[in-house]
Amino acid sequence: MNTPTELRSNLLPDDEAFTRMKRDLFERIDADELAPPIRHAAPLTYTHHPAKKTIRRRWAGAMAVAAAAITVALLGANLFSPNVAPATAAEVLRSAAAATIITADPVVGPGQYLMTQRTEGALGLGEDFGYVDNRRSALYIPYDRSSTWIEETQWLPAGEIFGDSTKAQAEIDSFGSTPGHGDAKYFEGPAGIFAGYDESHPELASMPTDPTELLDFVYTNPAGGNPPDEQAFQDICDHLSTGVVPAKLRAAMYEALAEIPGVYVAEDQATLDGRTGVAIGRKLHADSYSYQLIIDPATGLIIGTRTVQLAEGDFIPAGITGTVTLETTVVDQAPTGPFTVRPPQG
């Protein structure tokens, strides 16, 4: 009888099988035109009131995919069955990479749009208070990506309050009293360029699709000054979260993440917005919090992200979680305005 470890290894492709799978299937990927990629906003600074401290806000994109081949779907479904030993982060990421390279993105036809809707719950901080700030946004990517893209944003009611509740509520009320607060606002972006920022992320074209070369590229081109392993994890997650990463590069990113020290399975049954996946995380900022991707290993779909406070700090208790969830569909029309001029980012 197979042991749990043997059962687990039987479910997952070994190096030779995985390489063969990629070689056979990349021809299919290259032969097909993928749908316009899904947009995900770049990291933003949390600054809707000057009096606040600022914290980094990160959005999670998702690669919308069709159903995986039956064998890969079964692989993901059984990855954490009761009779199978817990999988490592590398195994989950390898499963997601295998699923990614054999699935298809949604097909957008002439006149249609790929609509990506995100709901974010981020933590807003004052000097002695905080609260969960909620926002919904959507991006409409046209069939002809050289034409106009449309972005929709809307503030939602605030969530949980921490610290000085009187001050927190006063700020929530003040922000909510702004004329038009809570109304949906619409922005136009010719060819995906909004206020000088290109949401299609053309820089991805320079990134290698070989996982080893990609990891070297990421380490030698850091986007920040954190310790190398931490920065590499964060940079790959940020790229994945744009939602515009092509399938071949996306699979390479999963494999590259698996090679970064300190990456672990934070939770094998993580649920966001009613969808369940596996949380792949790494501790950041001197282990003060864990940044996690929630992945469905059966499809390669990124369900969302979450940032988990690992230790109590000031008035913020341990375990507080900021989340971003995403849902993608193909729609026949986009909002028609009225449109607002979006200020430059930065």
Short mmCIF file of C-alpha atoms in Angstrom, two decimals:
data_model
loop_
_atom_site.label_atom_id
_atom_site.label_comp_id
_atom_site.label_asym_id
_atom_site.label_seq_id
_atom_site.Cartn_x
_atom_site.Cartn_y
_atom_site.Cartn_z
CA MET A 1 0.00 0.00 0.00
CA ASN A 2 1.21 3.47 -0.80
CA THR A 3 2.20 5.69 2.07
CA PRO A 4 0.70 9.21 2.30
CA THR A 5 3.96 10.64 0.93
CA GLU A 6 3.85 8.24 -2.01
CA LEU A 7 0.23 9.11 -2.65
CA ARG A 8 1.08 12.79 -2.68
CA SER A 9 4.01 12.33 -5.07
CA ASN A 10 1.83 10.26 -7.39
CA LEU A 11 -0.57 13.18 -7.71
CA LEU A 12 2.10 15.67 -8.72
CA PRO A 13 4.24 15.74 -11.89
CA ASP A 14 7.93 14.99 -11.41
CA ASP A 15 10.61 17.09 -13.12
CA GLU A 16 10.74 14.99 -16.28
CA ALA A 17 6.95 14.79 -16.65
CA PHE A 18 6.52 18.46 -15.93
CA THR A 19 9.15 19.43 -18.55
CA ARG A 20 7.53 17.14 -21.10
CA MET A 21 4.11 18.60 -20.30
CA LYS A 22 5.39 22.13 -20.88
CA ARG A 23 7.10 21.19 -24.17
CA ASP A 24 3.97 19.52 -25.51
CA LEU A 25 1.57 22.21 -24.40
CA PHE A 26 3.48 25.42 -25.09
CA GLU A 27 2.89 24.80 -28.80
CA ARG A 28 -0.84 24.95 -28.10
CA ILE A 29 -0.45 28.13 -26.10
CA ASP A 30 1.67 29.79 -28.80
CA ALA A 31 -0.78 28.74 -31.50
CA ASP A 32 -3.76 30.40 -29.86
CA GLU A 33 -4.36 34.09 -29.39
CA LEU A 34 -5.05 34.66 -25.69
CA ALA A 35 -7.82 37.00 -24.65
CA PRO A 36 -6.80 40.54 -23.67
CA PRO A 37 -4.99 40.28 -20.33
CA ILE A 38 -6.66 41.20 -17.08
CA ARG A 39 -5.59 44.43 -15.49
CA HIS A 40 -4.57 44.89 -11.93
CA ALA A 41 -3.63 48.24 -10.48
CA ALA A 42 -0.06 48.91 -9.44
CA PRO A 43 0.70 49.15 -5.72
CA LEU A 44 -0.87 52.30 -4.30
CA THR A 45 -0.08 54.40 -1.26
CA TYR A 46 -2.92 54.64 1.22
CA THR A 47 -3.37 58.42 1.40
CA HIS A 48 -6.97 59.48 1.18
CA HIS A 49 -6.47 61.85 4.15
CA PRO A 50 -3.26 63.83 4.76
CA ALA A 51 -3.48 63.23 8.52
CA LYS A 52 -3.09 59.49 8.11
CA LYS A 53 0.05 57.48 8.27
CA THR A 54 0.61 55.76 4.96
CA ILE A 55 0.78 52.04 4.38
CA ARG A 56 1.39 50.04 1.26
CA ARG A 57 -1.76 48.87 -0.50
CA ARG A 58 -1.53 45.92 -2.83
CA TRP A 59 -4.12 44.66 -5.32
CA ALA A 60 -4.44 41.13 -6.38
CA GLY A 61 -5.07 40.36 -9.96
CA ALA A 62 -6.37 37.03 -11.22
CA MET A 63 -5.74 35.06 -14.34
CA ALA A 64 -9.21 34.08 -15.56
CA VAL A 65 -9.08 30.57 -16.95
CA ALA A 66 -11.41 27.96 -18.37
CA ALA A 67 -11.75 24.52 -16.77
CA ALA A 68 -8.47 22.61 -16.59
CA ALA A 69 -7.96 19.18 -18.10
CA ILE A 70 -9.61 16.50 -15.97
CA THR A 71 -6.33 15.05 -14.72
CA VAL A 72 -5.09 18.42 -13.50
CA ALA A 73 -8.44 19.23 -11.92
CA LEU A 74 -8.26 15.96 -10.01
CA LEU A 75 -4.71 16.76 -9.00
CA GLY A 76 -5.83 20.00 -7.41
CA ALA A 77 -8.96 18.53 -5.87
CA ASN A 78 -7.02 15.76 -4.15
CA LEU A 79 -4.01 17.80 -3.12
CA PHE A 80 -5.25 18.03 0.46
CA SER A 81 -7.48 14.99 0.80
CA PRO A 82 -7.55 13.35 4.26
CA ASN A 83 -5.34 10.47 3.11
CA VAL A 84 -2.62 12.68 1.63
CA ALA A 85 0.19 14.28 3.60
CA PRO A 86 0.22 18.10 3.58
CA ALA A 87 1.75 19.49 0.40
CA THR A 88 4.65 21.89 0.40
CA ALA A 89 4.49 25.35 -1.17
CA ALA A 90 6.66 24.09 -4.03
CA GLU A 91 4.18 21.30 -4.78
CA VAL A 92 1.21 23.65 -4.76
CA LEU A 93 2.99 26.12 -7.00
CA ARG A 94 4.06 23.36 -9.38
CA SER A 95 0.45 22.18 -9.55
CA ALA A 96 -0.70 25.73 -10.33
CA ALA A 97 1.97 26.08 -13.02
CA ALA A 98 0.90 22.81 -14.65
CA ALA A 99 -2.74 23.91 -14.64
CA THR A 100 -1.90 27.36 -15.99
CA ILE A 101 -0.16 26.13 -19.12
CA ILE A 102 -3.06 23.94 -20.26
CA THR A 103 -5.97 26.25 -19.59
CA ALA A 104 -7.44 29.02 -21.71
CA ASP A 105 -8.22 32.61 -20.81
CA PRO A 106 -11.75 33.90 -21.48
CA VAL A 107 -12.39 34.61 -25.14
CA VAL A 108 -13.39 38.22 -25.84
CA GLY A 109 -15.15 38.76 -29.15
CA PRO A 110 -15.46 41.92 -31.28
CA GLY A 111 -17.43 44.56 -29.38
CA GLN A 112 -17.01 42.76 -26.07
CA TYR A 113 -14.95 43.57 -22.96
CA LEU A 114 -13.05 41.55 -20.42
CA MET A 115 -14.36 42.92 -17.11
CA THR A 116 -12.28 42.42 -13.99
CA GLN A 117 -13.96 43.38 -10.73
CA ARG A 118 -12.04 43.67 -7.47
CA THR A 119 -13.18 44.26 -3.91
CA GLU A 120 -10.54 45.47 -1.48
CA GLY A 121 -10.54 45.68 2.30
CA ALA A 122 -7.40 47.61 3.28
CA LEU A 123 -6.30 48.97 6.62
CA GLY A 124 -6.34 52.75 7.04
CA LEU A 125 -4.20 54.04 9.92
CA GLY A 126 -4.30 57.18 12.02
CA GLU A 127 -1.98 57.88 14.92
CA ASP A 128 -4.06 55.98 17.47
CA PHE A 129 -6.83 54.39 15.44
CA GLY A 130 -7.47 52.35 12.35
CA TYR A 131 -10.29 50.86 10.33
CA VAL A 132 -10.88 48.64 7.33
CA ASP A 133 -11.40 50.78 4.26
CA ASN A 134 -13.40 49.10 1.50
CA ARG A 135 -13.39 49.82 -2.21
CA ARG A 136 -14.73 48.21 -5.36
CA SER A 137 -13.17 48.71 -8.76
CA ALA A 138 -13.55 47.26 -12.22
CA LEU A 139 -11.58 47.50 -15.44
CA TYR A 140 -13.13 46.98 -18.87
CA ILE A 141 -10.55 45.81 -21.43
CA PRO A 142 -11.85 46.01 -25.02
CA TYR A 143 -11.44 43.36 -27.71
CA ASP A 144 -9.21 45.80 -29.55
CA ARG A 145 -6.67 46.63 -26.86
CA SER A 146 -5.47 49.69 -28.78
CA SER A 147 -8.86 51.33 -28.23
CA THR A 148 -10.22 52.90 -25.02
CA TRP A 149 -10.14 51.03 -21.72
CA ILE A 150 -12.56 52.05 -18.97
CA GLU A 151 -12.04 51.96 -15.23
CA GLU A 152 -14.79 52.17 -12.60
CA THR A 153 -14.18 52.82 -8.90
CA GLN A 154 -16.49 53.11 -5.91
CA TRP A 155 -15.90 53.51 -2.17
CA LEU A 156 -17.91 51.13 0.00
CA PRO A 157 -18.92 51.47 3.68
CA ALA A 158 -16.00 51.14 6.11
CA GLY A 159 -15.52 47.95 8.08
CA GLU A 160 -14.03 47.03 11.46
CA ILE A 161 -12.59 49.80 13.69
CA PHE A 162 -9.48 49.56 15.91
CA GLY A 163 -8.03 51.78 18.62
CA ASP A 164 -9.78 55.06 19.41
CA SER A 165 -13.23 54.33 18.02
CA THR A 166 -14.43 57.93 18.43
CA LYS A 167 -11.62 59.31 16.27
CA ALA A 168 -11.98 56.50 13.78
CA GLN A 169 -15.71 57.06 13.38
CA ALA A 170 -15.19 60.81 13.05
CA GLU A 171 -12.81 60.28 10.15
CA ILE A 172 -15.10 57.74 8.52
CA ASP A 173 -18.00 60.21 8.81
CA SER A 174 -15.88 63.08 7.48
CA PHE A 175 -14.69 61.07 4.51
CA GLY A 176 -18.21 59.81 3.86
CA SER A 177 -19.63 63.33 3.82
CA THR A 178 -17.52 64.30 0.79
CA PRO A 179 -19.85 65.18 -2.10
CA GLY A 180 -20.25 62.18 -4.36
CA HIS A 181 -18.65 59.78 -1.90
CA GLY A 182 -19.97 56.29 -2.56
CA ASP A 183 -20.87 57.11 -6.16
CA ALA A 184 -19.26 55.13 -8.95
CA LYS A 185 -16.70 57.12 -10.93
CA TYR A 186 -15.52 56.33 -14.44
CA PHE A 187 -12.18 56.95 -16.15
CA GLU A 188 -11.01 56.52 -19.75
CA GLY A 189 -7.60 55.14 -20.71
CA PRO A 190 -6.56 55.16 -24.39
CA ALA A 191 -4.86 51.80 -25.08
CA GLY A 192 -4.86 51.17 -21.32
CA ILE A 193 -2.92 54.30 -20.36
CA PHE A 194 -4.50 56.14 -17.42
CA ALA A 195 -2.93 59.43 -16.31
CA GLY A 196 0.40 58.38 -17.77
CA TYR A 197 0.38 54.90 -16.25
CA ASP A 198 0.19 51.93 -18.65
CA GLU A 199 -2.17 49.32 -17.16
CA SER A 200 -1.18 46.74 -19.79
CA HIS A 201 2.31 46.51 -18.25
CA PRO A 202 4.38 46.18 -21.45
CA GLU A 203 7.54 45.62 -19.38
CA LEU A 204 6.48 42.01 -18.90
CA ALA A 205 7.61 41.31 -22.47
CA SER A 206 11.26 41.56 -21.37
CA MET A 207 10.95 38.90 -18.67
CA PRO A 208 12.25 35.39 -19.50
CA THR A 209 9.87 32.42 -19.44
CA ASP A 210 12.48 29.94 -18.23
CA PRO A 211 11.95 29.73 -14.43
CA THR A 212 15.66 29.72 -13.57
CA GLU A 213 16.39 32.68 -15.84
CA LEU A 214 13.31 34.46 -14.56
CA LEU A 215 14.37 34.06 -10.94
CA ASP A 216 17.83 35.43 -11.78
CA PHE A 217 16.18 38.35 -13.59
CA VAL A 218 14.01 39.14 -10.57
CA TYR A 219 16.92 39.01 -8.13
CA THR A 220 19.08 41.25 -10.31
CA ASN A 221 16.30 43.75 -11.03
CA PRO A 222 14.68 44.39 -7.63
CA ALA A 223 11.87 46.93 -7.40
CA GLY A 224 12.69 47.84 -3.81
CA GLY A 225 15.32 47.72 -1.10
CA ASN A 226 14.07 44.85 1.07
CA PRO A 227 16.26 41.78 1.74
CA PRO A 228 16.77 39.87 -1.55
CA ASP A 229 14.52 36.85 -0.90
CA GLU A 230 11.76 39.01 0.53
CA GLN A 231 11.97 41.48 -2.36
CA ALA A 232 11.96 38.70 -4.97
CA PHE A 233 8.81 37.16 -3.49
CA GLN A 234 7.10 40.53 -3.32
CA ASP A 235 8.11 41.52 -6.87
CA ILE A 236 6.82 38.28 -8.42
CA CYS A 237 3.57 38.55 -6.48
CA ASP A 238 3.20 42.16 -7.64
CA HIS A 239 3.66 41.09 -11.26
CA LEU A 240 1.18 38.24 -10.90
CA SER A 241 -1.25 40.66 -9.31
CA THR A 242 -1.32 42.88 -12.39
CA GLY A 243 -3.46 40.22 -14.03
CA VAL A 244 -1.85 40.78 -17.43
CA VAL A 245 0.85 38.09 -17.24
CA PRO A 246 0.68 35.69 -20.25
CA ALA A 247 0.18 32.00 -19.49
CA LYS A 248 3.74 30.87 -20.22
CA LEU A 249 5.28 33.61 -18.09
CA ARG A 250 2.67 33.09 -15.39
CA ALA A 251 3.61 29.40 -15.11
CA ALA A 252 7.29 30.36 -14.89
CA MET A 253 6.49 32.80 -12.09
CA TYR A 254 4.80 30.06 -10.07
CA GLU A 255 7.85 27.83 -10.52
CA ALA A 256 10.19 30.70 -9.60
CA LEU A 257 8.23 31.41 -6.42
CA ALA A 258 8.72 27.79 -5.43
CA GLU A 259 12.50 28.33 -5.35
CA ILE A 260 12.49 31.37 -3.04
CA PRO A 261 13.52 30.51 0.54
CA GLY A 262 10.89 31.07 3.19
CA VAL A 263 7.82 30.55 0.98
CA TYR A 264 5.33 28.30 2.76
CA VAL A 265 1.75 27.00 2.73
CA ALA A 266 0.07 29.39 5.14
CA GLU A 267 -3.30 27.66 4.92
CA ASP A 268 -4.40 24.73 2.79
CA GLN A 269 -8.08 25.70 2.78
CA ALA A 270 -8.22 29.49 2.49
CA THR A 271 -11.55 31.05 1.56
CA LEU A 272 -11.98 34.48 0.00
CA ASP A 273 -15.32 35.75 -1.30
CA GLY A 274 -16.79 32.26 -1.05
CA ARG A 275 -14.02 30.67 -3.14
CA THR A 276 -11.53 28.24 -1.64
CA GLY A 277 -7.86 27.84 -2.50
CA VAL A 278 -4.44 27.42 -0.94
CA ALA A 279 -2.65 30.34 0.72
CA ILE A 280 1.01 30.60 -0.33
CA GLY A 281 2.80 33.13 1.84
CA ARG A 282 6.05 34.61 3.01
CA LYS A 283 6.77 36.63 6.12
CA LEU A 284 7.79 40.20 5.36
CA HIS A 285 9.08 43.24 7.21
CA ALA A 286 10.97 41.39 9.95
CA ASP A 287 8.18 38.81 10.28
CA SER A 288 5.64 41.47 11.28
CA TYR A 289 3.15 40.30 8.66
CA SER A 290 2.63 37.63 6.04
CA TYR A 291 1.74 38.48 2.46
CA GLN A 292 -0.16 35.65 0.79
CA LEU A 293 -1.43 34.63 -2.62
CA ILE A 294 -4.62 32.55 -2.58
CA ILE A 295 -4.37 30.08 -5.46
CA ASP A 296 -6.68 27.42 -6.84
CA PRO A 297 -4.06 24.78 -7.76
CA ALA A 298 -6.52 22.92 -9.98
CA THR A 299 -6.85 25.84 -12.39
CA GLY A 300 -3.90 28.13 -11.74
CA LEU A 301 -6.40 30.83 -10.82
CA ILE A 302 -5.34 33.50 -8.32
CA ILE A 303 -8.42 34.00 -6.18
CA GLY A 304 -6.99 36.97 -4.36
CA THR A 305 -4.43 38.15 -1.84
CA ARG A 306 -4.36 38.85 1.84
CA THR A 307 -1.98 40.51 4.28
CA VAL A 308 -2.08 39.03 7.77
CA GLN A 309 -0.86 40.90 10.86
CA LEU A 310 1.27 38.31 12.69
CA ALA A 311 1.89 40.14 15.95
CA GLU A 312 -0.01 42.76 17.89
CA GLY A 313 1.24 46.25 17.13
CA ASP A 314 0.06 49.37 18.95
CA PHE A 315 -3.73 49.21 18.66
CA ILE A 316 -3.90 46.65 15.83
CA PRO A 317 -4.41 43.10 17.16
CA ALA A 318 -2.67 40.08 15.68
CA GLY A 319 -4.64 38.20 13.05
CA ILE A 320 -6.14 41.24 11.36
CA THR A 321 -6.32 40.59 7.65
CA GLY A 322 -6.49 42.88 4.65
CA THR A 323 -7.92 41.16 1.58
CA VAL A 324 -8.41 41.66 -2.12
CA THR A 325 -10.71 39.41 -4.14
CA LEU A 326 -11.31 39.39 -7.86
CA GLU A 327 -13.93 38.12 -10.29
CA THR A 328 -13.56 38.19 -14.08
CA THR A 329 -16.22 37.87 -16.76
CA VAL A 330 -16.75 38.76 -20.42
CA VAL A 331 -19.40 41.45 -20.94
CA ASP A 332 -21.06 42.92 -24.02
CA GLN A 333 -20.78 46.57 -23.01
CA ALA A 334 -18.88 48.97 -20.77
CA PRO A 335 -20.04 52.05 -18.82
CA THR A 336 -20.63 55.12 -20.99
CA GLY A 337 -19.72 57.76 -18.41
CA PRO A 338 -19.81 60.55 -17.51
CA PHE A 339 -16.05 60.29 -17.25
CA THR A 340 -13.75 61.93 -14.72
CA VAL A 341 -10.15 63.00 -15.33
CA ARG A 342 -7.94 60.85 -13.15
CA PRO A 343 -5.01 62.67 -11.52
CA PRO A 344 -1.48 61.41 -12.24
CA GLN A 345 -0.23 58.65 -9.97
CA GLY A 346 2.81 59.06 -7.79
#
